[in-house]
PDB file of C-alpha atoms in Angstrom:
ATOM      1  CA  MET E   1      24.442 119.128 -62.978  1.00  0.00           C
ATOM      2  CA  MET E   2      26.962 116.894 -61.125  1.00  0.00           C
ATOM      3  CA  ALA E   3      24.741 113.822 -61.666  1.00  0.00           C
ATOM      4  CA  LYS E   4      24.659 114.650 -65.787  1.00  0.00           C
ATOM      5  CA  ARG E   5      28.503 115.074 -65.828  1.00  0.00           C
ATOM      6  CA  ARG E   6      28.885 111.767 -63.937  1.00  0.00           C
ATOM      7  CA  LEU E   7      26.460 109.892 -66.360  1.00  0.00           C
ATOM      8  CA  ARG E   8      28.491 111.517 -69.310  1.00  0.00           C
ATOM      9  CA  THR E   9      31.904 110.433 -67.995  1.00  0.00           C
ATOM     10  CA  ALA E  10      30.481 106.844 -67.246  1.00  0.00           C
ATOM     11  CA  TYR E  11      28.986 106.829 -70.750  1.00  0.00           C
ATOM     12  CA  LEU E  12      32.283 107.841 -72.344  1.00  0.00           C
ATOM     13  CA  ARG E  13      34.188 105.360 -70.526  1.00  0.00           C
ATOM     14  CA  ALA E  14      31.622 102.570 -71.392  1.00  0.00           C
ATOM     15  CA  LEU E  15      31.931 103.446 -75.060  1.00  0.00           C
ATOM     16  CA  ALA E  16      35.518 102.512 -75.043  1.00  0.00           C
ATOM     17  CA  ALA E  17      34.973  99.423 -73.272  1.00  0.00           C
ATOM     18  CA  GLU E  18      34.495  95.755 -74.474  1.00  0.00           C
ATOM     19  CA  PRO E  19      32.260  93.323 -72.940  1.00  0.00           C
ATOM     20  CA  SER E  20      33.355  91.714 -69.752  1.00  0.00           C
ATOM     21  CA  TYR E  21      32.681  88.208 -70.759  1.00  0.00           C
ATOM     22  CA  ALA E  22      33.631  85.856 -73.461  1.00  0.00           C
ATOM     23  CA  GLU E  23      30.308  84.197 -74.451  1.00  0.00           C
ATOM     24  CA  VAL E  24      28.864  87.365 -76.153  1.00  0.00           C
ATOM     25  CA  GLY E  25      25.381  86.556 -77.880  1.00  0.00           C
ATOM     26  CA  ALA E  26      25.028  83.209 -76.231  1.00  0.00           C
ATOM     27  CA  THR E  27      21.331  84.114 -74.872  1.00  0.00           C
ATOM     28  CA  ALA E  28      20.353  83.754 -78.600  1.00  0.00           C
ATOM     29  CA  GLY E  29      20.932  80.238 -78.263  1.00  0.00           C
ATOM     30  CA  PRO E  30      18.959  77.279 -76.540  1.00  0.00           C
ATOM     31  CA  VAL E  31      22.240  76.479 -74.220  1.00  0.00           C
ATOM     32  CA  LEU E  32      23.464  78.818 -71.838  1.00  0.00           C
ATOM     33  CA  PRO E  33      27.221  78.833 -71.030  1.00  0.00           C
ATOM     34  CA  GLY E  34      28.482  77.111 -67.811  1.00  0.00           C
ATOM     35  CA  GLY E  35      30.231  78.728 -64.905  1.00  0.00           C
ATOM     36  CA  TYR E  36      27.253  81.211 -64.464  1.00  0.00           C
ATOM     37  CA  ARG E  37      23.963  81.420 -62.587  1.00  0.00           C
ATOM     38  CA  THR E  38      21.565  80.872 -65.433  1.00  0.00           C
ATOM     39  CA  PHE E  39      17.746  81.393 -65.780  1.00  0.00           C
ATOM     40  CA  ARG E  40      14.851  81.625 -67.913  1.00  0.00           C
ATOM     41  CA  ARG E  41      11.661  83.277 -66.889  1.00  0.00           C
ATOM     42  CA  ARG E  42       8.455  83.503 -69.143  1.00  0.00           C
ATOM     43  CA  ILE E  43       5.053  84.692 -68.601  1.00  0.00           C
ATOM     44  CA  PRO E  44       1.937  85.096 -70.928  1.00  0.00           C
ATOM     45  CA  VAL E  45       1.167  88.474 -71.720  1.00  0.00           C
ATOM     46  CA  GLY E  46      -1.923  88.143 -73.961  1.00  0.00           C
ATOM     47  CA  TYR E  47      -3.135  87.147 -77.427  1.00  0.00           C
ATOM     48  CA  GLY E  48      -2.846  88.189 -81.013  1.00  0.00           C
ATOM     49  CA  GLN E  49      -0.661  90.449 -83.590  1.00  0.00           C
ATOM     50  CA  ASP E  50      -1.565  93.709 -81.896  1.00  0.00           C
ATOM     51  CA  THR E  51      -0.389  92.449 -78.556  1.00  0.00           C
ATOM     52  CA  PHE E  52       2.471  90.891 -80.030  1.00  0.00           C
ATOM     53  CA  GLU E  53       3.539  94.241 -81.620  1.00  0.00           C
ATOM     54  CA  ARG E  54       3.033  96.567 -78.812  1.00  0.00           C
ATOM     55  CA  ALA E  55       4.898  94.375 -76.493  1.00  0.00           C
ATOM     56  CA  GLY E  56       7.730  94.070 -78.687  1.00  0.00           C
ATOM     57  CA  ALA E  57       7.913  97.895 -79.211  1.00  0.00           C
ATOM     58  CA  HIS E  58       7.918  98.459 -75.503  1.00  0.00           C
ATOM     59  CA  VAL E  59      10.844  96.008 -75.078  1.00  0.00           C
ATOM     60  CA  LEU E  60      12.742  97.546 -77.881  1.00  0.00           C
ATOM     61  CA  ALA E  61      12.406 101.003 -76.092  1.00  0.00           C
ATOM     62  CA  TRP E  62      13.863  99.665 -72.795  1.00  0.00           C
ATOM     63  CA  GLY E  63      10.413  99.590 -71.691  1.00  0.00           C
ATOM     64  CA  ALA E  64      11.034  96.533 -69.378  1.00  0.00           C
ATOM     65  CA  GLN E  65      14.061  98.399 -67.545  1.00  0.00           C
ATOM     66  CA  ARG E  66      12.219 101.599 -67.282  1.00  0.00           C
ATOM     67  CA  GLY E  67       8.974  99.907 -65.921  1.00  0.00           C
ATOM     68  CA  ALA E  68      11.130  98.272 -63.456  1.00  0.00           C
ATOM     69  CA  GLY E  69      12.166 101.521 -61.923  1.00  0.00           C
ATOM     70  CA  PHE E  70      15.741 101.878 -63.775  1.00  0.00           C
ATOM     71  CA  GLY E  71      16.546 104.710 -65.911  1.00  0.00           C
ATOM     72  CA  VAL E  72      18.305 104.338 -69.439  1.00  0.00           C
ATOM     73  CA  TYR E  73      20.902 106.851 -70.579  1.00  0.00           C
ATOM     74  CA  PRO E  74      21.232 108.042 -73.357  1.00  0.00           C
ATOM     75  CA  GLU E  75      17.663 107.775 -74.871  1.00  0.00           C
ATOM     76  CA  GLY E  76      17.016 105.694 -77.598  1.00  0.00           C
ATOM     77  CA  PRO E  77      16.034 102.385 -78.969  1.00  0.00           C
ATOM     78  CA  ALA E  78      17.933  98.909 -78.333  1.00  0.00           C
ATOM     79  CA  VAL E  79      19.861  98.155 -81.442  1.00  0.00           C
ATOM     80  CA  PRO E  80      22.790  95.979 -81.894  1.00  0.00           C
ATOM     81  CA  GLY E  81      26.066  97.515 -80.799  1.00  0.00           C
ATOM     82  CA  VAL E  82      24.451 100.455 -78.849  1.00  0.00           C
ATOM     83  CA  THR E  83      25.889 101.248 -75.380  1.00  0.00           C
ATOM     84  CA  ALA E  84      23.694 102.335 -72.632  1.00  0.00           C
ATOM     85  CA  LEU E  85      23.965 102.958 -68.877  1.00  0.00           C
ATOM     86  CA  VAL E  86      21.034 101.230 -67.024  1.00  0.00           C
ATOM     87  CA  VAL E  87      20.704 103.670 -63.856  1.00  0.00           C
ATOM     88  CA  LEU E  88      19.121 102.436 -60.394  1.00  0.00           C
ATOM     89  CA  ARG E  89      18.530 105.133 -57.758  1.00  0.00           C
ATOM     90  CA  LEU E  90      19.122 103.970 -54.400  1.00  0.00           C
ATOM     91  CA  PRO E  91      17.548 105.363 -51.199  1.00  0.00           C
ATOM     92  CA  GLY E  92      19.495 108.195 -49.489  1.00  0.00           C
ATOM     93  CA  LEU E  93      19.552 109.985 -46.602  1.00  0.00           C
ATOM     94  CA  PRO E  94      16.979 112.946 -45.871  1.00  0.00           C
ATOM     95  CA  GLY E  95      18.226 116.199 -47.369  1.00  0.00           C
ATOM     96  CA  LEU E  96      21.162 114.292 -49.449  1.00  0.00           C
ATOM     97  CA  PRO E  97      20.920 113.511 -53.294  1.00  0.00           C
ATOM     98  CA  PHE E  98      19.941 109.970 -54.011  1.00  0.00           C
ATOM     99  CA  PRO E  99      23.020 107.924 -55.000  1.00  0.00           C
ATOM    100  CA  ARG E 100      22.822 106.054 -58.300  1.00  0.00           C
ATOM    101  CA  LEU E 101      24.186 102.890 -59.158  1.00  0.00           C
ATOM    102  CA  ILE E 102      25.326 103.132 -62.766  1.00  0.00           C
ATOM    103  CA  ILE E 103      25.233  99.825 -64.784  1.00  0.00           C
ATOM    104  CA  PRO E 104      27.138  99.883 -68.049  1.00  0.00           C
ATOM    105  CA  CYS E 105      26.046  97.461 -71.102  1.00  0.00           C
ATOM    106  CA  ARG E 106      25.694  97.128 -74.715  1.00  0.00           C
ATOM    107  CA  VAL E 107      23.211  95.454 -76.945  1.00  0.00           C
ATOM    108  CA  VAL E 108      24.848  92.527 -78.524  1.00  0.00           C
ATOM    109  CA  TRP E 109      21.854  91.311 -80.666  1.00  0.00           C
ATOM    110  CA  THR E 110      18.242  92.154 -81.307  1.00  0.00           C
ATOM    111  CA  VAL E 111      15.640  90.269 -83.342  1.00  0.00           C
ATOM    112  CA  ARG E 112      12.473  91.465 -85.064  1.00  0.00           C
ATOM    113  CA  ALA E 113      10.821  88.525 -86.918  1.00  0.00           C
ATOM    114  CA  ALA E 114       7.456  87.311 -87.528  1.00  0.00           C
ATOM    115  CA  GLU E 115       7.438  85.302 -84.038  1.00  0.00           C
ATOM    116  CA  ARG E 116      10.146  87.163 -81.930  1.00  0.00           C
ATOM    117  CA  ILE E 117      10.894  90.713 -81.085  1.00  0.00           C
ATOM    118  CA  GLY E 118      13.431  91.617 -78.615  1.00  0.00           C
ATOM    119  CA  PHE E 119      17.285  92.155 -77.807  1.00  0.00           C
ATOM    120  CA  ALA E 120      19.889  90.964 -75.339  1.00  0.00           C
ATOM    121  CA  TYR E 121      22.544  93.196 -73.550  1.00  0.00           C
ATOM    122  CA  GLY E 122      26.041  92.353 -72.258  1.00  0.00           C
ATOM    123  CA  THR E 123      27.860  93.647 -69.496  1.00  0.00           C
ATOM    124  CA  LEU E 124      30.673  95.910 -69.646  1.00  0.00           C
ATOM    125  CA  PRO E 125      33.464  96.868 -66.998  1.00  0.00           C
ATOM    126  CA  GLY E 126      31.918  98.335 -64.003  1.00  0.00           C
ATOM    127  CA  HIS E 127      28.558  96.395 -64.130  1.00  0.00           C
ATOM    128  CA  PRO E 128      28.093  94.538 -60.972  1.00  0.00           C
ATOM    129  CA  GLU E 129      27.541  91.245 -62.739  1.00  0.00           C
ATOM    130  CA  CYS E 130      29.538  89.829 -65.652  1.00  0.00           C
ATOM    131  CA  GLY E 131      27.216  88.077 -68.176  1.00  0.00           C
ATOM    132  CA  GLU E 132      24.165  88.844 -70.425  1.00  0.00           C
ATOM    133  CA  GLU E 133      20.643  89.109 -70.232  1.00  0.00           C
ATOM    134  CA  SER E 134      17.682  88.995 -73.150  1.00  0.00           C
ATOM    135  CA  PHE E 135      14.341  90.475 -73.373  1.00  0.00           C
ATOM    136  CA  VAL E 136      12.244  88.536 -75.841  1.00  0.00           C
ATOM    137  CA  VAL E 137       8.389  88.777 -76.747  1.00  0.00           C
ATOM    138  CA  GLY E 138       7.170  85.812 -78.679  1.00  0.00           C
ATOM    139  CA  ARG E 139       3.873  84.501 -80.415  1.00  0.00           C
ATOM    140  CA  GLU E 140       2.699  80.798 -80.471  1.00  0.00           C
ATOM    141  CA  LEU E 141       0.954  79.604 -83.562  1.00  0.00           C
ATOM    142  CA  ASP E 142      -2.428  79.938 -81.556  1.00  0.00           C
ATOM    143  CA  GLY E 143      -1.788  83.552 -81.121  1.00  0.00           C
ATOM    144  CA  LEU E 144      -0.624  83.344 -77.380  1.00  0.00           C
ATOM    145  CA  VAL E 145       2.178  86.089 -76.662  1.00  0.00           C
ATOM    146  CA  TRP E 146       4.684  85.755 -74.071  1.00  0.00           C
ATOM    147  CA  PHE E 147       7.729  87.642 -72.570  1.00  0.00           C
ATOM    148  CA  GLU E 148      10.910  85.963 -71.565  1.00  0.00           C
ATOM    149  CA  VAL E 149      13.976  87.019 -69.638  1.00  0.00           C
ATOM    150  CA  THR E 150      16.898  84.754 -70.043  1.00  0.00           C
ATOM    151  CA  ALA E 151      20.314  85.265 -68.584  1.00  0.00           C
ATOM    152  CA  PHE E 152      23.625  84.278 -67.418  1.00  0.00           C
ATOM    153  CA  ALA E 153      25.549  86.065 -64.842  1.00  0.00           C
ATOM    154  CA  ARG E 154      28.241  85.721 -62.163  1.00  0.00           C
ATOM    155  CA  PRO E 155      29.445  88.474 -59.606  1.00  0.00           C
ATOM    156  CA  ALA E 156      32.040  91.015 -60.926  1.00  0.00           C
ATOM    157  CA  ARG E 157      32.093  93.675 -58.285  1.00  0.00           C
ATOM    158  CA  TRP E 158      33.313  93.387 -54.769  1.00  0.00           C
ATOM    159  CA  TYR E 159      29.884  94.192 -53.548  1.00  0.00           C
ATOM    160  CA  SER E 160      27.951  91.812 -55.823  1.00  0.00           C
ATOM    161  CA  ARG E 161      30.415  89.069 -54.577  1.00  0.00           C
ATOM    162  CA  LEU E 162      29.879  89.986 -50.836  1.00  0.00           C
ATOM    163  CA  GLY E 163      26.167  90.072 -51.196  1.00  0.00           C
ATOM    164  CA  GLY E 164      25.892  86.327 -52.190  1.00  0.00           C
ATOM    165  CA  PRO E 165      22.341  85.479 -51.897  1.00  0.00           C
ATOM    166  CA  LEU E 166      21.271  88.929 -51.440  1.00  0.00           C
ATOM    167  CA  THR E 167      22.704  89.748 -55.072  1.00  0.00           C
ATOM    168  CA  ARG E 168      20.877  86.856 -56.609  1.00  0.00           C
ATOM    169  CA  LEU E 169      17.468  87.869 -54.487  1.00  0.00           C
ATOM    170  CA  LEU E 170      18.008  91.461 -56.106  1.00  0.00           C
ATOM    171  CA  GLN E 171      18.469  89.988 -59.620  1.00  0.00           C
ATOM    172  CA  ASP E 172      15.353  88.015 -59.340  1.00  0.00           C
ATOM    173  CA  LEU E 173      13.586  90.747 -58.102  1.00  0.00           C
ATOM    174  CA  ALA E 174      14.437  92.884 -60.991  1.00  0.00           C
ATOM    175  CA  THR E 175      13.504  89.913 -63.242  1.00  0.00           C
ATOM    176  CA  ARG E 176      10.031  89.939 -61.821  1.00  0.00           C
ATOM    177  CA  ARG E 177       9.692  93.473 -62.135  1.00  0.00           C
ATOM    178  CA  TYR E 178      10.801  93.232 -66.016  1.00  0.00           C
ATOM    179  CA  LEU E 179       8.017  90.768 -66.507  1.00  0.00           C
ATOM    180  CA  GLY E 180       5.386  92.642 -64.754  1.00  0.00           C
ATOM    181  CA  SER E 181       6.365  95.638 -66.587  1.00  0.00           C
ATOM    182  CA  VAL E 182       5.812  94.235 -69.900  1.00  0.00           C
ATOM    183  CA  ALA E 183       2.554  92.377 -68.754  1.00  0.00           C
ATOM    184  CA  ALA E 184       1.165  95.850 -67.449  1.00  0.00           C
ATOM    185  CA  ALA E 185       2.157  97.820 -70.627  1.00  0.00           C
ATOM    186  CA  VAL E 186       0.221  95.226 -72.896  1.00  0.00           C
ATOM    187  CA  ARG E 187      -2.821  95.596 -70.409  1.00  0.00           C
ATOM    188  CA  ARG E 188      -2.648  99.555 -70.653  1.00  0.00           C
ATOM    189  CA  GLY E 189      -2.207  99.240 -74.605  1.00  0.00           C
ATOM    190  CA  THR E 190       1.128 100.947 -74.515  1.00  0.00           C
TER     191      THR E 190
END
């Protein structure tokens, strides 16, 4: 019960917040802003229209995040302007409830076009990082379907600044899990 109350309180706080960075929407463009750690990671996930549609639907339903082990609150698709909490359960001590890292974000753009489906979320105050991350499924002319994660971020909380290389390692691990999640969903046919 207390965990639900904590989520609801964090959600209401996030609804009232503005993005914690100035370059809102920048992951939609070809050039990412300076002053951040930036990356683009892409993997092929299959071929054809059916694969493209399934992968796109999975991504828009926060499937990459859920498949990577995160929770998303509240339920619902990624649509522009929606505020969400990405929740990570952290290991706890035996007999004690698992602590949660609550990560507030807002969907800043979505795309649903003939060759691209996806969205980006931006960080809100309380997120360990400051920046934006996009999750896009694309289809080439030859039918190849790919999934790409693009991000620009820098530490925003004391623990992410203190973590230094460990923080980057955790971000890279999450990105690999996002990529693997979408590829696995396509293989399963979901």
